[in-house]
GROMACS .gro file of C-alpha atoms in nm:
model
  205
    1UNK     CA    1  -2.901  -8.115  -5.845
    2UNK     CA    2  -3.041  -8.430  -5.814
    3UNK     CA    3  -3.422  -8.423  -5.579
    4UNK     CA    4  -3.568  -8.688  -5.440
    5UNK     CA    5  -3.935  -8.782  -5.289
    6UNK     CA    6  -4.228  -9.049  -5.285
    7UNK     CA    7  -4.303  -9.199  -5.601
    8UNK     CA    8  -4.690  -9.238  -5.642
    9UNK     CA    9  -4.666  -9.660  -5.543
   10UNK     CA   10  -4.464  -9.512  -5.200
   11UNK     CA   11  -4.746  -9.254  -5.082
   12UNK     CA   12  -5.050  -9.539  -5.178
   13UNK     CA   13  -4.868  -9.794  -4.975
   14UNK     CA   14  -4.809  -9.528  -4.652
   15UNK     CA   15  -5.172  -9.422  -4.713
   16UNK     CA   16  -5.307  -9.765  -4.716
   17UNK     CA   17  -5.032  -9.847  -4.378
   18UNK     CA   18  -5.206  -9.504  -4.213
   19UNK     CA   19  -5.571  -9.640  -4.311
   20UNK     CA   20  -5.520  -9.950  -4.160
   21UNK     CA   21  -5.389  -9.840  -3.826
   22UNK     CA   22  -5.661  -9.560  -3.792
   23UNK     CA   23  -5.940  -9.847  -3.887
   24UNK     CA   24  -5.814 -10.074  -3.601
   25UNK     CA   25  -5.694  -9.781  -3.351
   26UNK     CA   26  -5.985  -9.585  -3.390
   27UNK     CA   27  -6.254  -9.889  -3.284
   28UNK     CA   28  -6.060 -10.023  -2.984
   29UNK     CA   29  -6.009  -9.635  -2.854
   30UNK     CA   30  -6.358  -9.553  -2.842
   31UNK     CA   31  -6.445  -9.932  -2.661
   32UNK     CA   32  -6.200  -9.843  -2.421
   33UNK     CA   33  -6.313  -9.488  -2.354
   34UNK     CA   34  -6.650  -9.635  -2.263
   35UNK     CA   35  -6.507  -9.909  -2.105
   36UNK     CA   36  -6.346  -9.658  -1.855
   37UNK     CA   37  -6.668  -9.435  -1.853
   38UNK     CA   38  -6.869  -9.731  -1.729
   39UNK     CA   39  -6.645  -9.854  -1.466
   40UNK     CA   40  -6.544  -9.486  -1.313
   41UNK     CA   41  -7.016  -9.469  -1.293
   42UNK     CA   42  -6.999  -9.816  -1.121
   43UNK     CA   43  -6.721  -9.816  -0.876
   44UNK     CA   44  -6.853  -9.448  -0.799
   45UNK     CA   45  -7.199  -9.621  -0.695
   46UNK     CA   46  -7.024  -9.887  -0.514
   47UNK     CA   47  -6.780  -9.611  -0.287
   48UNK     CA   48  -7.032  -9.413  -0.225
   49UNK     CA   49  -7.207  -9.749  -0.059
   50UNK     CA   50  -6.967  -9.861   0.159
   51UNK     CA   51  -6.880  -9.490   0.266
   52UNK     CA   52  -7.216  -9.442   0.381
   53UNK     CA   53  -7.211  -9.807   0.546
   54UNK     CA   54  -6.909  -9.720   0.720
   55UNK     CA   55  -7.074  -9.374   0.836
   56UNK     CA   56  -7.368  -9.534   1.010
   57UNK     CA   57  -7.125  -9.766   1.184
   58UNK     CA   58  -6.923  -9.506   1.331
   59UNK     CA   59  -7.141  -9.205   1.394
   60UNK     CA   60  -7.385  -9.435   1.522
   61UNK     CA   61  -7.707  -9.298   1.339
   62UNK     CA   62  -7.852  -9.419   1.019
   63UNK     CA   63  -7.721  -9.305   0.717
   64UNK     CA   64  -7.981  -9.275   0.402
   65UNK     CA   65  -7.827  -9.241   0.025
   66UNK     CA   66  -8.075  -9.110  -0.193
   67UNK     CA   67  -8.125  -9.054  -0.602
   68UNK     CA   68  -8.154  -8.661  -0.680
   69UNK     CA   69  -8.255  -8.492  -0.990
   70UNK     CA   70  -7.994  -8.183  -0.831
   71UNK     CA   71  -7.696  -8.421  -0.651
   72UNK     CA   72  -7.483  -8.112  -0.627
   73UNK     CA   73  -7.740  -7.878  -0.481
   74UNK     CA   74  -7.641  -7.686  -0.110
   75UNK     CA   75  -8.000  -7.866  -0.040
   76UNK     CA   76  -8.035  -8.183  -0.278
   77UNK     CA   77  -8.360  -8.292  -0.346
   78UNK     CA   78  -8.394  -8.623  -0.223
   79UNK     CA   79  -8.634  -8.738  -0.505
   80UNK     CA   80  -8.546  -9.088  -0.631
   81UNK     CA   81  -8.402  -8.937  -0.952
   82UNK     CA   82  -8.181  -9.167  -1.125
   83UNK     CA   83  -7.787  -9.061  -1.163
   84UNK     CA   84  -7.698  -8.859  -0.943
   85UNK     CA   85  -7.698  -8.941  -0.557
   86UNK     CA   86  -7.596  -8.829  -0.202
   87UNK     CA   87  -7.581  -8.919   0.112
   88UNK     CA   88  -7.693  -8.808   0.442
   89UNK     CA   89  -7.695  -8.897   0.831
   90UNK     CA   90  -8.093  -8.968   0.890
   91UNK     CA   91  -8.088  -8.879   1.253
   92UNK     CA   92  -8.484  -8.860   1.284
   93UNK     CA   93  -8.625  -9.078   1.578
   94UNK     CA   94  -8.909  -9.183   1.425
   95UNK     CA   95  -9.056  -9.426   1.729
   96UNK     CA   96  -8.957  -9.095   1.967
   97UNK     CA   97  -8.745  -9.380   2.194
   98UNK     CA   98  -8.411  -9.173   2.190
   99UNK     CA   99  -8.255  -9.369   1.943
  100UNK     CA  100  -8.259  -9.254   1.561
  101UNK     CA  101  -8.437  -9.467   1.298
  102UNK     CA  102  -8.375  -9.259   1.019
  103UNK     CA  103  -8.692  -9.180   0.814
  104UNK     CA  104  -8.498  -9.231   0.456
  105UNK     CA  105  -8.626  -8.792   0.446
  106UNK     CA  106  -8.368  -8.505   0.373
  107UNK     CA  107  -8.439  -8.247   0.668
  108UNK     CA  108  -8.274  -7.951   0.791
  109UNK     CA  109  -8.068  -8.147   1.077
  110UNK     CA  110  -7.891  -8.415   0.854
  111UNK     CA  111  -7.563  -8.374   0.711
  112UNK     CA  112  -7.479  -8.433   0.384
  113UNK     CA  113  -7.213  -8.702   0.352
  114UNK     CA  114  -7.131  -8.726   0.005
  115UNK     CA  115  -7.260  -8.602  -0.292
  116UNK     CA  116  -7.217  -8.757  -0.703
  117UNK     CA  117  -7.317  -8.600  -1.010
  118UNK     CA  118  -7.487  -8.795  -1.257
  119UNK     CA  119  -7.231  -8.996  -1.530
  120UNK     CA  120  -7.140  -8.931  -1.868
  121UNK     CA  121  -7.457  -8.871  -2.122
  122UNK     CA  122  -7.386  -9.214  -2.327
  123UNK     CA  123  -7.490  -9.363  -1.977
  124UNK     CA  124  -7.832  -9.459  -1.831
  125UNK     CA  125  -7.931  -9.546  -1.505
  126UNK     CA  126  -8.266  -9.750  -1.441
  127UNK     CA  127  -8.339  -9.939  -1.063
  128UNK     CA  128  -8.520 -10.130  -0.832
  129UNK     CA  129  -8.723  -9.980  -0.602
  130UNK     CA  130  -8.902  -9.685  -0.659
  131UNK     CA  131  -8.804  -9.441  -0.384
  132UNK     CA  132  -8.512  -9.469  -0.512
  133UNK     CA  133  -8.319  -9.415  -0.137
  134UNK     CA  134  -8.189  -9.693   0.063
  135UNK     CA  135  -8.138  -9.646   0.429
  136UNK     CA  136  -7.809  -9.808   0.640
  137UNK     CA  137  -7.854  -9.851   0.989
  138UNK     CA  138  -7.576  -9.819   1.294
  139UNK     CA  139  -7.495 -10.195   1.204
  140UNK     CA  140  -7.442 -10.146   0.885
  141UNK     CA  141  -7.756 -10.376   0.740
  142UNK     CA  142  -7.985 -10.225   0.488
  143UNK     CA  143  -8.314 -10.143   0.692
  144UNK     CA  144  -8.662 -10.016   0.546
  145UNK     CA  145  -8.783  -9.723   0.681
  146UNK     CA  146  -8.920  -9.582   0.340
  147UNK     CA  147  -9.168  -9.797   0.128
  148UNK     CA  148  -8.995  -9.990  -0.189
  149UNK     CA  149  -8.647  -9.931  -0.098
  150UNK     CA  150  -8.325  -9.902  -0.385
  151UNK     CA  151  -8.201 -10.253  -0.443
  152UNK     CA  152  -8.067 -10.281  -0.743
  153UNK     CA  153  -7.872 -10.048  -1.019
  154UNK     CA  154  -7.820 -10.096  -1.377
  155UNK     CA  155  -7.613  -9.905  -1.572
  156UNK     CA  156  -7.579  -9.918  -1.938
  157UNK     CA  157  -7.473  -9.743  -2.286
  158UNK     CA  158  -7.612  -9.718  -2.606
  159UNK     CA  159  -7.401 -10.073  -2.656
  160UNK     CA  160  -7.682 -10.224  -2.474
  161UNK     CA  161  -7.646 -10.580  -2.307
  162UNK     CA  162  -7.383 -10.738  -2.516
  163UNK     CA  163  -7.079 -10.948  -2.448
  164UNK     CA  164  -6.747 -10.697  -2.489
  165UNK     CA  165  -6.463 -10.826  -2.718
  166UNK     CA  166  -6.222 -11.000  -2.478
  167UNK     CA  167  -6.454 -10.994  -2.189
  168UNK     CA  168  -6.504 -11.361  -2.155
  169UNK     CA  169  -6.897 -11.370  -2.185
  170UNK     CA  170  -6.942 -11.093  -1.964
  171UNK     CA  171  -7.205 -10.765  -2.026
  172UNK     CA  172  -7.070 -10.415  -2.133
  173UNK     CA  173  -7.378 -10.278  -1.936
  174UNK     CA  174  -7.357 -10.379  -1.554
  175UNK     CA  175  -7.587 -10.424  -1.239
  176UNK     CA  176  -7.510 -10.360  -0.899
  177UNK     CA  177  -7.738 -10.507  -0.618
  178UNK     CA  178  -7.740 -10.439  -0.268
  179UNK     CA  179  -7.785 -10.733  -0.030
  180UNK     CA  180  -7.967 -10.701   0.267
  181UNK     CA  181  -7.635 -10.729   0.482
  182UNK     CA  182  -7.558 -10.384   0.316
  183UNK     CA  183  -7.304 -10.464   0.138
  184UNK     CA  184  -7.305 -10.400  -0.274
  185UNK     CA  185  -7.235 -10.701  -0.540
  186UNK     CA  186  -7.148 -10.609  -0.891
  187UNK     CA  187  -7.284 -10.806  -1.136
  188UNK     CA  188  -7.155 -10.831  -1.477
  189UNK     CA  189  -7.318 -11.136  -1.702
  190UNK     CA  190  -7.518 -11.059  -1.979
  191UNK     CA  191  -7.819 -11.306  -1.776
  192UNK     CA  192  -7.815 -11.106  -1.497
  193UNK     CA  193  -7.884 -10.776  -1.667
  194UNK     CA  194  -8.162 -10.924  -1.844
  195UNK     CA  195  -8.309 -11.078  -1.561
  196UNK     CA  196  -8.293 -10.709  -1.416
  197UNK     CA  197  -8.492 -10.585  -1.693
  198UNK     CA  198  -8.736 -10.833  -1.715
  199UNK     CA  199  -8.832 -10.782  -1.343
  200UNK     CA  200  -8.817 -10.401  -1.410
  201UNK     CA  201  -8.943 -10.377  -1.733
  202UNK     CA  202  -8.610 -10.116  -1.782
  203UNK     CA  203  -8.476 -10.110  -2.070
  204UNK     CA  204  -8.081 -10.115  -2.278
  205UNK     CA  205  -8.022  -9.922  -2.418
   0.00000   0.00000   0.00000
């Protein structure tokens, strides 16, 4: 009975064929897992901005979204702490003229909005503006009740701030800003996150 199988040229030609695919597969998987990681941290910063935007508009109070070592906590600590976040109505009337001013403070009365564990490990967080809160009024605008508000976010991986394959010059790592109208930008060019970190002094990774 005649048997067949893989002569010895066959299985170092499907070996080298397997090699090959696994050496460019493997690569371009793991850039676009953290490709995805970074954008799901980002566009969850910038939702969670216009949502609490969009609450102080319509409930007519000032809304405050604040950095928290313990995001997910019944009673988040509203500490600066850089990752996770939430947001709350900030209903104090600080000027006691029956309108609220918000005091960019976590108390008893507010109500938590929304609330955002930190991202994956790989990523970092650094920002601008060390209370690491920024307050929306009923307009919408960014206001100031709390000394060196949160302007601006970076976010970055142990890539650091370098131009991704195919991205047209622009940064793997990312900065969002928040004007003063309230409204966040995203900011992707590899300038832009090193101007952040030269005002900061922050570092990428």
């Amino acid at each position: 009975m005649e048997q067949r199988g893989f002569t010895l040229w066959e299985l170092l030609v499907t070996l080298l064929v397997i090699g090959v695919v696994l050496g460019i597969g493997v690569p371009n998987f793991n850039e676009f897992s953290r490709n995805s990681q970074m954008a799901s941290a980002v566009n969850a910063l910038v939702s969670a901005i216009h949502v609490s935007r969009t609450e102080a508009v319509k409930r007519g109070v000032p809304v405050t979204l604040c950095g928290s070592s313990t995001p997910l906590a019944a009673a988040p600590a509203c500490d600066g702490g850089t990752g996770g976040y939430f947001a709350f109505t900030d209903t104090q009337d600080t000027d006691a003229d029956g309108n609220p001013e918000g005091n960019g403070t976590f108390d008893g009365a507010d109500q938590i909005l929304l609330q955002r564990d930190r991202p994956d490990d790989q990523i970092t967080t650094a920002i601008e503006g060390a209370s690491g809160r920024i307050t929306f009024g009923v307009d919408g605008f960014r206001t100031t009740p709390m000394a060196n508000p949160l302007t601006r976010v970076m976010y970055c991986d142990p890539r650091g701030n370098v131009v991704g394959p195919g991205s047209a010059g622009d940064s793997v790592a990312r900065v969002v800003v928040i004007a003063p109208t309230g409204r966040p930008q995203l900011f992707r060019e590899v300038a832009a996150v090193a101007d952040f970190m030269t005002d900061t002094g922050a570092s990428c990774p």
